[in-house]
Short mmCIF file of N, CA and C in Angstrom, two decimals:
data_model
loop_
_atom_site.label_atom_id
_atom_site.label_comp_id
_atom_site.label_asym_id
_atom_site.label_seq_id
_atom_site.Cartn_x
_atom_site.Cartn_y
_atom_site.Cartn_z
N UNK A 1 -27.89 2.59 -6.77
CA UNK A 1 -26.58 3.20 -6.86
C UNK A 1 -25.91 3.11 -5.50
N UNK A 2 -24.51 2.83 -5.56
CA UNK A 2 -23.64 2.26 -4.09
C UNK A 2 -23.22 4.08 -4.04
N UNK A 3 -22.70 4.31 -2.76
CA UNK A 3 -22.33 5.07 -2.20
C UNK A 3 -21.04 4.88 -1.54
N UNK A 4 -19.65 5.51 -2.16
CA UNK A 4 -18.73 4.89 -1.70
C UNK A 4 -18.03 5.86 -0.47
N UNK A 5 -17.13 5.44 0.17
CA UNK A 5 -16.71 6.23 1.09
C UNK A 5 -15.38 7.06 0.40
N UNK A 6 -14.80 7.85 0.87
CA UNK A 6 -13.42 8.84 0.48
C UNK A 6 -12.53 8.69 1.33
N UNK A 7 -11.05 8.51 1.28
CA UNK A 7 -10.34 8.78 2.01
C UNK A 7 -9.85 10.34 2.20
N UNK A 8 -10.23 11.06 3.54
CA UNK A 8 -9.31 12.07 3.53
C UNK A 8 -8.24 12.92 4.41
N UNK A 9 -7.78 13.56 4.14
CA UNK A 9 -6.01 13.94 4.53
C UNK A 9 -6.06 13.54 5.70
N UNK A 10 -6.92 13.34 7.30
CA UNK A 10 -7.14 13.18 8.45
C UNK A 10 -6.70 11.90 8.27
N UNK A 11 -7.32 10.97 7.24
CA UNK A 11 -7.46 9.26 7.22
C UNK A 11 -6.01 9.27 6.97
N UNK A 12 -5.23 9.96 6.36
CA UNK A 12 -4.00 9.78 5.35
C UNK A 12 -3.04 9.51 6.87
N UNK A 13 -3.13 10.75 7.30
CA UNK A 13 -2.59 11.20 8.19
C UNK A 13 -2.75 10.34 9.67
N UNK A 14 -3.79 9.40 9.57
CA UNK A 14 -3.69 8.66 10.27
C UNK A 14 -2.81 7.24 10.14
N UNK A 15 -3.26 6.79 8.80
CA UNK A 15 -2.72 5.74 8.79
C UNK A 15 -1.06 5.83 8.26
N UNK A 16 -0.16 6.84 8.10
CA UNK A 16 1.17 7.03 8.00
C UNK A 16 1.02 7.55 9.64
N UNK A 17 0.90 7.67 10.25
CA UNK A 17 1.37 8.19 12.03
C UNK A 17 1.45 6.36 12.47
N UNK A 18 0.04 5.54 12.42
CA UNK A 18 0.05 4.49 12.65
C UNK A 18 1.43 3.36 12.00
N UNK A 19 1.80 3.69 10.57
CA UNK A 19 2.77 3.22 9.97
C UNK A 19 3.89 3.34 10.70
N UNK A 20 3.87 4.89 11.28
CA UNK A 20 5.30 5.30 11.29
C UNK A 20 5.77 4.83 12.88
N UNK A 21 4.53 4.52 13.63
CA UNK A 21 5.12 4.27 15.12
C UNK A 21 5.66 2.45 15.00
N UNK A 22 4.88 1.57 14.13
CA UNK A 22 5.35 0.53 13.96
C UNK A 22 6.74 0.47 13.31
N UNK A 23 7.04 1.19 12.28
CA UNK A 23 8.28 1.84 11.91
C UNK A 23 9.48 1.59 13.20
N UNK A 24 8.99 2.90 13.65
CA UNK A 24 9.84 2.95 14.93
C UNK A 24 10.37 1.57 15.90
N UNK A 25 9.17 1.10 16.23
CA UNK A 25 9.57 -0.45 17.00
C UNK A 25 10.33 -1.05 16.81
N UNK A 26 10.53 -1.42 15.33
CA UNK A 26 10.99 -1.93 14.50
C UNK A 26 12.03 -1.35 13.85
N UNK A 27 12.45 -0.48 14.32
CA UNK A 27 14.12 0.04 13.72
C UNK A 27 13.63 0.27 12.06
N UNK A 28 12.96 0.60 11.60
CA UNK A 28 12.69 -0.22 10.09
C UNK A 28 12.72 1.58 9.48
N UNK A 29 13.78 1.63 8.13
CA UNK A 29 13.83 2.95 7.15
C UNK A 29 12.91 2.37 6.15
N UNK A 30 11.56 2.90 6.09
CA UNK A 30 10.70 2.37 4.94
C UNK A 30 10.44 4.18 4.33
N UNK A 31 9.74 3.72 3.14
CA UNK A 31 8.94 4.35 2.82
C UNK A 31 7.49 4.34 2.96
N UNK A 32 6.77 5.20 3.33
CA UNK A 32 4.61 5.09 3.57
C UNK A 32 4.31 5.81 2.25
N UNK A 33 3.32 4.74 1.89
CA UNK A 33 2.69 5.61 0.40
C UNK A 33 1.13 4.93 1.00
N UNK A 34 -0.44 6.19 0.51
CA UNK A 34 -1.02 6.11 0.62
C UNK A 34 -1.62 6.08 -0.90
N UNK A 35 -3.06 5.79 -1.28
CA UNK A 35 -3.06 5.86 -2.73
C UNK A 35 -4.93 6.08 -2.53
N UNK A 36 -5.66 6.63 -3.34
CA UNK A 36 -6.84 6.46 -2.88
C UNK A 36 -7.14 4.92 -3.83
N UNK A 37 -8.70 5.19 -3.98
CA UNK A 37 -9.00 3.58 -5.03
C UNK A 37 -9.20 3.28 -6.63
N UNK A 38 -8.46 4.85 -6.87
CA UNK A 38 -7.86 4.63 -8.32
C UNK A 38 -6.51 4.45 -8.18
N UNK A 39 -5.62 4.62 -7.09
CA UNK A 39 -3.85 4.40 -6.97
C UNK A 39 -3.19 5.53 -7.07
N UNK A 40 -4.18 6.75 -7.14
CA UNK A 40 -3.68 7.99 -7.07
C UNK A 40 -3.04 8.62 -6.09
N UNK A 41 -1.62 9.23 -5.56
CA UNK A 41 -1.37 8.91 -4.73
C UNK A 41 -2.08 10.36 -3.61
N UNK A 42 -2.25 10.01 -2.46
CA UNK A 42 -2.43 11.14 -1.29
C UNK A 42 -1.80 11.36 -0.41
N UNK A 43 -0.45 10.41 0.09
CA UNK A 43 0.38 11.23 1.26
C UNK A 43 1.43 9.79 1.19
N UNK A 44 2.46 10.71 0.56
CA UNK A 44 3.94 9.90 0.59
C UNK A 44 4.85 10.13 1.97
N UNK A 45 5.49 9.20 2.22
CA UNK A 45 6.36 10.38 3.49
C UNK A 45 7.41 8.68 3.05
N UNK A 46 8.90 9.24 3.34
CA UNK A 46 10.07 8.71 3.35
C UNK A 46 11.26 8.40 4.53
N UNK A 47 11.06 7.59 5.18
CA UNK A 47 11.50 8.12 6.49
C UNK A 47 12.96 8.13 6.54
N UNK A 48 13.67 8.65 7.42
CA UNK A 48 14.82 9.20 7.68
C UNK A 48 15.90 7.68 7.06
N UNK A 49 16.77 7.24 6.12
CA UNK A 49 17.27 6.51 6.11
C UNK A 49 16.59 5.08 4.79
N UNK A 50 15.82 5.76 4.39
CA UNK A 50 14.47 4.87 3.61
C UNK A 50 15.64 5.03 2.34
N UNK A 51 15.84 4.48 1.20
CA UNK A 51 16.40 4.86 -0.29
C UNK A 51 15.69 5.48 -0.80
N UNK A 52 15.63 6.24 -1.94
CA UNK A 52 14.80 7.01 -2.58
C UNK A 52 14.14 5.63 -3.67
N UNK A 53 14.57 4.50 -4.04
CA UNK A 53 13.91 3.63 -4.53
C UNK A 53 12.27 3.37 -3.97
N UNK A 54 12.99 2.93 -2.67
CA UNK A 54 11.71 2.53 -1.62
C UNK A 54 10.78 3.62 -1.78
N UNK A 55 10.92 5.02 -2.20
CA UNK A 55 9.43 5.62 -2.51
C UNK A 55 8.95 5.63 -3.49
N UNK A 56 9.65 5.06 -4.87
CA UNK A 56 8.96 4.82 -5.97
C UNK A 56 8.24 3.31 -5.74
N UNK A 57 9.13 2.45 -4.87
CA UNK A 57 8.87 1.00 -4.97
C UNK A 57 7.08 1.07 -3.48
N UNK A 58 7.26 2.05 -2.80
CA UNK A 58 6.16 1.92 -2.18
C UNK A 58 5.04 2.37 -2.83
N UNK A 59 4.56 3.39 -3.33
CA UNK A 59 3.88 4.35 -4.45
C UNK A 59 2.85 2.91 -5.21
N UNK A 60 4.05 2.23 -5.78
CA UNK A 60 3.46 1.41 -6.82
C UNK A 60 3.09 0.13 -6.19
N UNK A 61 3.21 -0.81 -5.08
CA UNK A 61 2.62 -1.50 -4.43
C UNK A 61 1.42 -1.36 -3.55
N UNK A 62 1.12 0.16 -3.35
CA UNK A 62 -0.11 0.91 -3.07
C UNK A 62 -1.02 0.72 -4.05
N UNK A 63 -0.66 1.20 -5.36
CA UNK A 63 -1.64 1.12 -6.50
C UNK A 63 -2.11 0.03 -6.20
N UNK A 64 -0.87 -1.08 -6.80
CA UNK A 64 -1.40 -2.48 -7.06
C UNK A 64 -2.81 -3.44 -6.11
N UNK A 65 -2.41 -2.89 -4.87
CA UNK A 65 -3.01 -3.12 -3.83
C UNK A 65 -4.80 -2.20 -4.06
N UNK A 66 -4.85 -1.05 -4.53
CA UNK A 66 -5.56 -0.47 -4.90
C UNK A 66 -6.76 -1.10 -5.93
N UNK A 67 -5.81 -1.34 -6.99
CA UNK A 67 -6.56 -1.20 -8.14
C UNK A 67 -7.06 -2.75 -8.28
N UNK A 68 -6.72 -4.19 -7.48
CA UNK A 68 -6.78 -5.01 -7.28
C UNK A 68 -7.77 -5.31 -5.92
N UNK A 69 -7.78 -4.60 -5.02
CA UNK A 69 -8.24 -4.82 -3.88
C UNK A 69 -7.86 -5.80 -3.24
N UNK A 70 -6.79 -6.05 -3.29
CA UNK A 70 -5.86 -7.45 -2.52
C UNK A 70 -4.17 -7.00 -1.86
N UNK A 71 -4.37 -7.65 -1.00
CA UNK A 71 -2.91 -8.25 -0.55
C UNK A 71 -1.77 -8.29 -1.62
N UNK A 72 -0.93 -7.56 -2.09
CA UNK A 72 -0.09 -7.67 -2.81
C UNK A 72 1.08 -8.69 -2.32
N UNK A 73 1.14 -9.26 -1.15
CA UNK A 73 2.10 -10.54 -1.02
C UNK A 73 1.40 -11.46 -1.48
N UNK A 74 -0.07 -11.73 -1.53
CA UNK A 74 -1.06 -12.74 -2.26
C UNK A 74 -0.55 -13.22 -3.29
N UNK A 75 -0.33 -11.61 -4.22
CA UNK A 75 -0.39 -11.63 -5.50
C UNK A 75 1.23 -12.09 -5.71
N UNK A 76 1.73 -12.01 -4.68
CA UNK A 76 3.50 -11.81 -4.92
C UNK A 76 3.59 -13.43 -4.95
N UNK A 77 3.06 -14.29 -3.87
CA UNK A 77 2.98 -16.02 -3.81
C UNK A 77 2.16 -16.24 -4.61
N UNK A 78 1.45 -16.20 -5.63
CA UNK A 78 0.39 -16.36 -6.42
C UNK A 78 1.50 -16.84 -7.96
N UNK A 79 2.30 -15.42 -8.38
CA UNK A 79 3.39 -14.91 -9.47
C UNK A 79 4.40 -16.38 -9.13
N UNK A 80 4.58 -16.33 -7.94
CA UNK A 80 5.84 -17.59 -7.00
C UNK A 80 5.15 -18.85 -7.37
N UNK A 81 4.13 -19.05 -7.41
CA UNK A 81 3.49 -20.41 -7.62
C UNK A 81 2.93 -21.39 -8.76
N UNK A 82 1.92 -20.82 -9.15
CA UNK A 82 0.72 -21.32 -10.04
C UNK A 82 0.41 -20.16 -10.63
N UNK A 83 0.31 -18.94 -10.99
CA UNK A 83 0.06 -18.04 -11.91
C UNK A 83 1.56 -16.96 -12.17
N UNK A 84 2.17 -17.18 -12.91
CA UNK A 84 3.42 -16.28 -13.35
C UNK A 84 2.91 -14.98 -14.45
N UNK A 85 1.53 -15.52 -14.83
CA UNK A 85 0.97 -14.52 -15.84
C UNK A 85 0.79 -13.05 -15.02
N UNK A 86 0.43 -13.80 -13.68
CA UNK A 86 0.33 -12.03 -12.84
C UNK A 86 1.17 -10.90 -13.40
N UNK A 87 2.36 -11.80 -13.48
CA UNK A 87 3.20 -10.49 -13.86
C UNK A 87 3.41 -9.55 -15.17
N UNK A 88 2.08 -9.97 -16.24
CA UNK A 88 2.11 -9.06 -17.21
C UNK A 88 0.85 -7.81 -16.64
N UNK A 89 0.10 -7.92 -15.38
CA UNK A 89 -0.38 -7.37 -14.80
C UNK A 89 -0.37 -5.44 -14.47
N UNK A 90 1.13 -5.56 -14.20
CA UNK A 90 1.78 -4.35 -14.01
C UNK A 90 1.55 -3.68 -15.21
N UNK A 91 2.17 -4.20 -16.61
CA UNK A 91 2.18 -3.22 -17.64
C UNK A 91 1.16 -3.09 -17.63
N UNK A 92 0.09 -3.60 -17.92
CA UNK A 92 -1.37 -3.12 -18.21
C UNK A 92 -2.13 -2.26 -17.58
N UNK A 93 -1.91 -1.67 -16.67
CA UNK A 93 -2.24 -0.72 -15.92
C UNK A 93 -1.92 0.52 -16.03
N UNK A 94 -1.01 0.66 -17.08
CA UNK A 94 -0.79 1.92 -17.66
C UNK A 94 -0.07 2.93 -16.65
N UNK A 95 0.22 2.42 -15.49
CA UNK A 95 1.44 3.31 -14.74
C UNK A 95 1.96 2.16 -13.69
N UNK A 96 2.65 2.60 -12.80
CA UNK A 96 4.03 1.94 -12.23
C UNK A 96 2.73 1.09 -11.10
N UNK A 97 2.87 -0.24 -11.31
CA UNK A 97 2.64 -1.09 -10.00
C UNK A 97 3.28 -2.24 -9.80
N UNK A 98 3.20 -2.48 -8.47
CA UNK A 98 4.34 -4.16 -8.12
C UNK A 98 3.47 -4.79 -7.37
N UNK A 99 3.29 -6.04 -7.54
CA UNK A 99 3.03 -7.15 -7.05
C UNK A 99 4.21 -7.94 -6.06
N UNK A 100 4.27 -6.78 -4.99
CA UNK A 100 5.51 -7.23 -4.08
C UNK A 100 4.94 -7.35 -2.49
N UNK A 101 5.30 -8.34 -1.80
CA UNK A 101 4.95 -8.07 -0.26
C UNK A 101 5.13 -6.43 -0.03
N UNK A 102 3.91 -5.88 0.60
CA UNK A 102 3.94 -4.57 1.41
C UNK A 102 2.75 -3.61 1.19
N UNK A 103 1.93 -4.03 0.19
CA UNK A 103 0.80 -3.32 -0.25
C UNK A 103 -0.80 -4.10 0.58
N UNK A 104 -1.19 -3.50 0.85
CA UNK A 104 -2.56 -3.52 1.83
C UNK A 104 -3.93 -2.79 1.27
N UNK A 105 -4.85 -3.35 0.81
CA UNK A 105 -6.19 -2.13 0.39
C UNK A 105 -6.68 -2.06 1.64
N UNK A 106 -7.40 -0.45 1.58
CA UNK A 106 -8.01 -0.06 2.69
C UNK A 106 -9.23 -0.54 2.23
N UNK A 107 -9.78 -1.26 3.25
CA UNK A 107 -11.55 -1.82 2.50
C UNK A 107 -12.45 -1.05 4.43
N UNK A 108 -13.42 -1.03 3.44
CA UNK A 108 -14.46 0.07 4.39
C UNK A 108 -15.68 -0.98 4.01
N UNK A 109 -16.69 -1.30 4.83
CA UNK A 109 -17.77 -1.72 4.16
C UNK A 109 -17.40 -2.85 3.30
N UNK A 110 -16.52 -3.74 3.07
CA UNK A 110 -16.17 -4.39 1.57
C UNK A 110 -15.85 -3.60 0.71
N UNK A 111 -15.76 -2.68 0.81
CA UNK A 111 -15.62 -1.68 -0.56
C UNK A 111 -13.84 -1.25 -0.84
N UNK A 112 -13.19 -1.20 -1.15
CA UNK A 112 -11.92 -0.94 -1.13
C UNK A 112 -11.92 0.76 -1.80
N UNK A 113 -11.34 1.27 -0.72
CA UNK A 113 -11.08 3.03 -0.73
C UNK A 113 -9.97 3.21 -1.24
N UNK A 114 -9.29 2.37 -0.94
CA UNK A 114 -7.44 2.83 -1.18
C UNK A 114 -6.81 2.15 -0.59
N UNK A 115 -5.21 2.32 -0.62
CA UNK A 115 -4.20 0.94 -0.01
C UNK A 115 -3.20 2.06 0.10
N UNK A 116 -2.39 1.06 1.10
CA UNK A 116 -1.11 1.36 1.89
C UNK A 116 0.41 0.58 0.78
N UNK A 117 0.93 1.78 0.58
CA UNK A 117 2.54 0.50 0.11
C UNK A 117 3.39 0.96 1.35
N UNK A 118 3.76 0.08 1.88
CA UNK A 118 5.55 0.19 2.38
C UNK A 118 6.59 -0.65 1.54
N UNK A 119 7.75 -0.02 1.85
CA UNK A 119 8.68 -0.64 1.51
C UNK A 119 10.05 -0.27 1.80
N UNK A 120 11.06 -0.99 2.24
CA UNK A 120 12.37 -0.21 2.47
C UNK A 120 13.09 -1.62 3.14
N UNK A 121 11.97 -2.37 3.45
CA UNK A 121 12.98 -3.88 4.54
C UNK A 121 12.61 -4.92 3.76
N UNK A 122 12.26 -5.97 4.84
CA UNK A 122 12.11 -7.18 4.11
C UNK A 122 10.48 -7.20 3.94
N UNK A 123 9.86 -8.45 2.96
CA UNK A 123 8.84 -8.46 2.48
C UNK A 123 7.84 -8.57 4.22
N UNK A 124 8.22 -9.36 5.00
CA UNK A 124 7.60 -9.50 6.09
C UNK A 124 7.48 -8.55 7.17
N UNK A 125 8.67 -7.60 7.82
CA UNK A 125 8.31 -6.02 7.84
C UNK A 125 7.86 -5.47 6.81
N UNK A 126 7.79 -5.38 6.17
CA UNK A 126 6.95 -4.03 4.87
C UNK A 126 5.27 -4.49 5.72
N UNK A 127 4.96 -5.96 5.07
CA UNK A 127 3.84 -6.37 5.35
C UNK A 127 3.05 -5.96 6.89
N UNK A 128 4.28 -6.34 7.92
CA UNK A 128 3.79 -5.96 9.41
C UNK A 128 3.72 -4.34 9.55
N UNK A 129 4.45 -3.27 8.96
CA UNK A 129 4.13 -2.15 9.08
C UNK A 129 2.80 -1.61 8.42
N UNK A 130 2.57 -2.18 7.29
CA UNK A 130 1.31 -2.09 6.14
C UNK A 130 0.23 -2.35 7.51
N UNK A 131 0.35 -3.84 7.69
CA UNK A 131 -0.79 -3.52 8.56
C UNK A 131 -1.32 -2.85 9.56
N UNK A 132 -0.42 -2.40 10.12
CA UNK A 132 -0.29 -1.45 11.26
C UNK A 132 -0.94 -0.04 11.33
N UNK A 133 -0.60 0.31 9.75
CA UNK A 133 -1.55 1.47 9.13
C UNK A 133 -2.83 1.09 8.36
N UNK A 134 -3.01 0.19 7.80
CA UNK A 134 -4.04 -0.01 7.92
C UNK A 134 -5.04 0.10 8.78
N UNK A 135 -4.40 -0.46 10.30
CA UNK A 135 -5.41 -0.46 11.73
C UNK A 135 -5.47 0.46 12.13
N UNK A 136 -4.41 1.91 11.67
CA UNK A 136 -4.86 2.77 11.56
C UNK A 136 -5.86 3.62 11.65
N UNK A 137 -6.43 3.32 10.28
CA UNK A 137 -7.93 3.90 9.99
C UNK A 137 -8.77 3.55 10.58
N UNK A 138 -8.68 2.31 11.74
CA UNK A 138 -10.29 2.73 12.59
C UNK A 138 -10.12 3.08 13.32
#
């Protein structure tokens, strides 16, 4: 039997502080969504100037990122390329996810704990802030 790790409110709280200073650099109004590794969410924050879209649209690129254990821009050039089926993906999951640049899984061990969505700019900031919180957590 594997033994998995937990994300908690400390980790959350780390990797939206880490989000939010790359944020800053970057002039960038996103939204930070954290999700554990069912996509459930644990610490939303909206920053000053973010749309209220961008926190539904971050939320659900967290999941995706989650429940997939991948790079959701992967999955986003993947949909762009040679598999368009990705995109019946979302419904099947039985709640809101996107296969959009900005989603990141948190992997521990190989194991994927949970993922990061941003969203509020372009696919390539979302992505550079994602990672940022990601690096977060160590």
């Amino acid at each position: 039997m594997r033994h998995q790790p937990l994300l908690e409110l400390d980790d959350c709280r780390a990797i939206v502080a880490a989000s939010h200073q790359a944020a800053d650099q970057l002039e960038a109004s996103v939204s930070i969504a954290v999700v554990d590794s069912g996509g459930h969410l644990l610490l939303m924050e909206r920053r000053d100037g973010a749309s209220p879209a961008s926190a539904e649209a971050a939320i659900a690129k967290a999941r995706m990122a989650a429940l997939n254990g991948k790079s959701t821009a992967a999955m986003e050039a993947s949909i762009n390329s040679d598999r368009p089926a990705l995109l019946q993906l979302a419904g099947l999951l039985g709640q809101p996810a996107a296969a959009m640049a900005g989603g990141l899984p948190l992997l521990q061990d190989g194991i994927c704990i949970g993922a990061i969505g941003i969203s509020g700019m372009t696919p390539e900031l979302d992505s550079a802030i994602a990672a940022a919180g990601v690096a977060g957590l160590s």
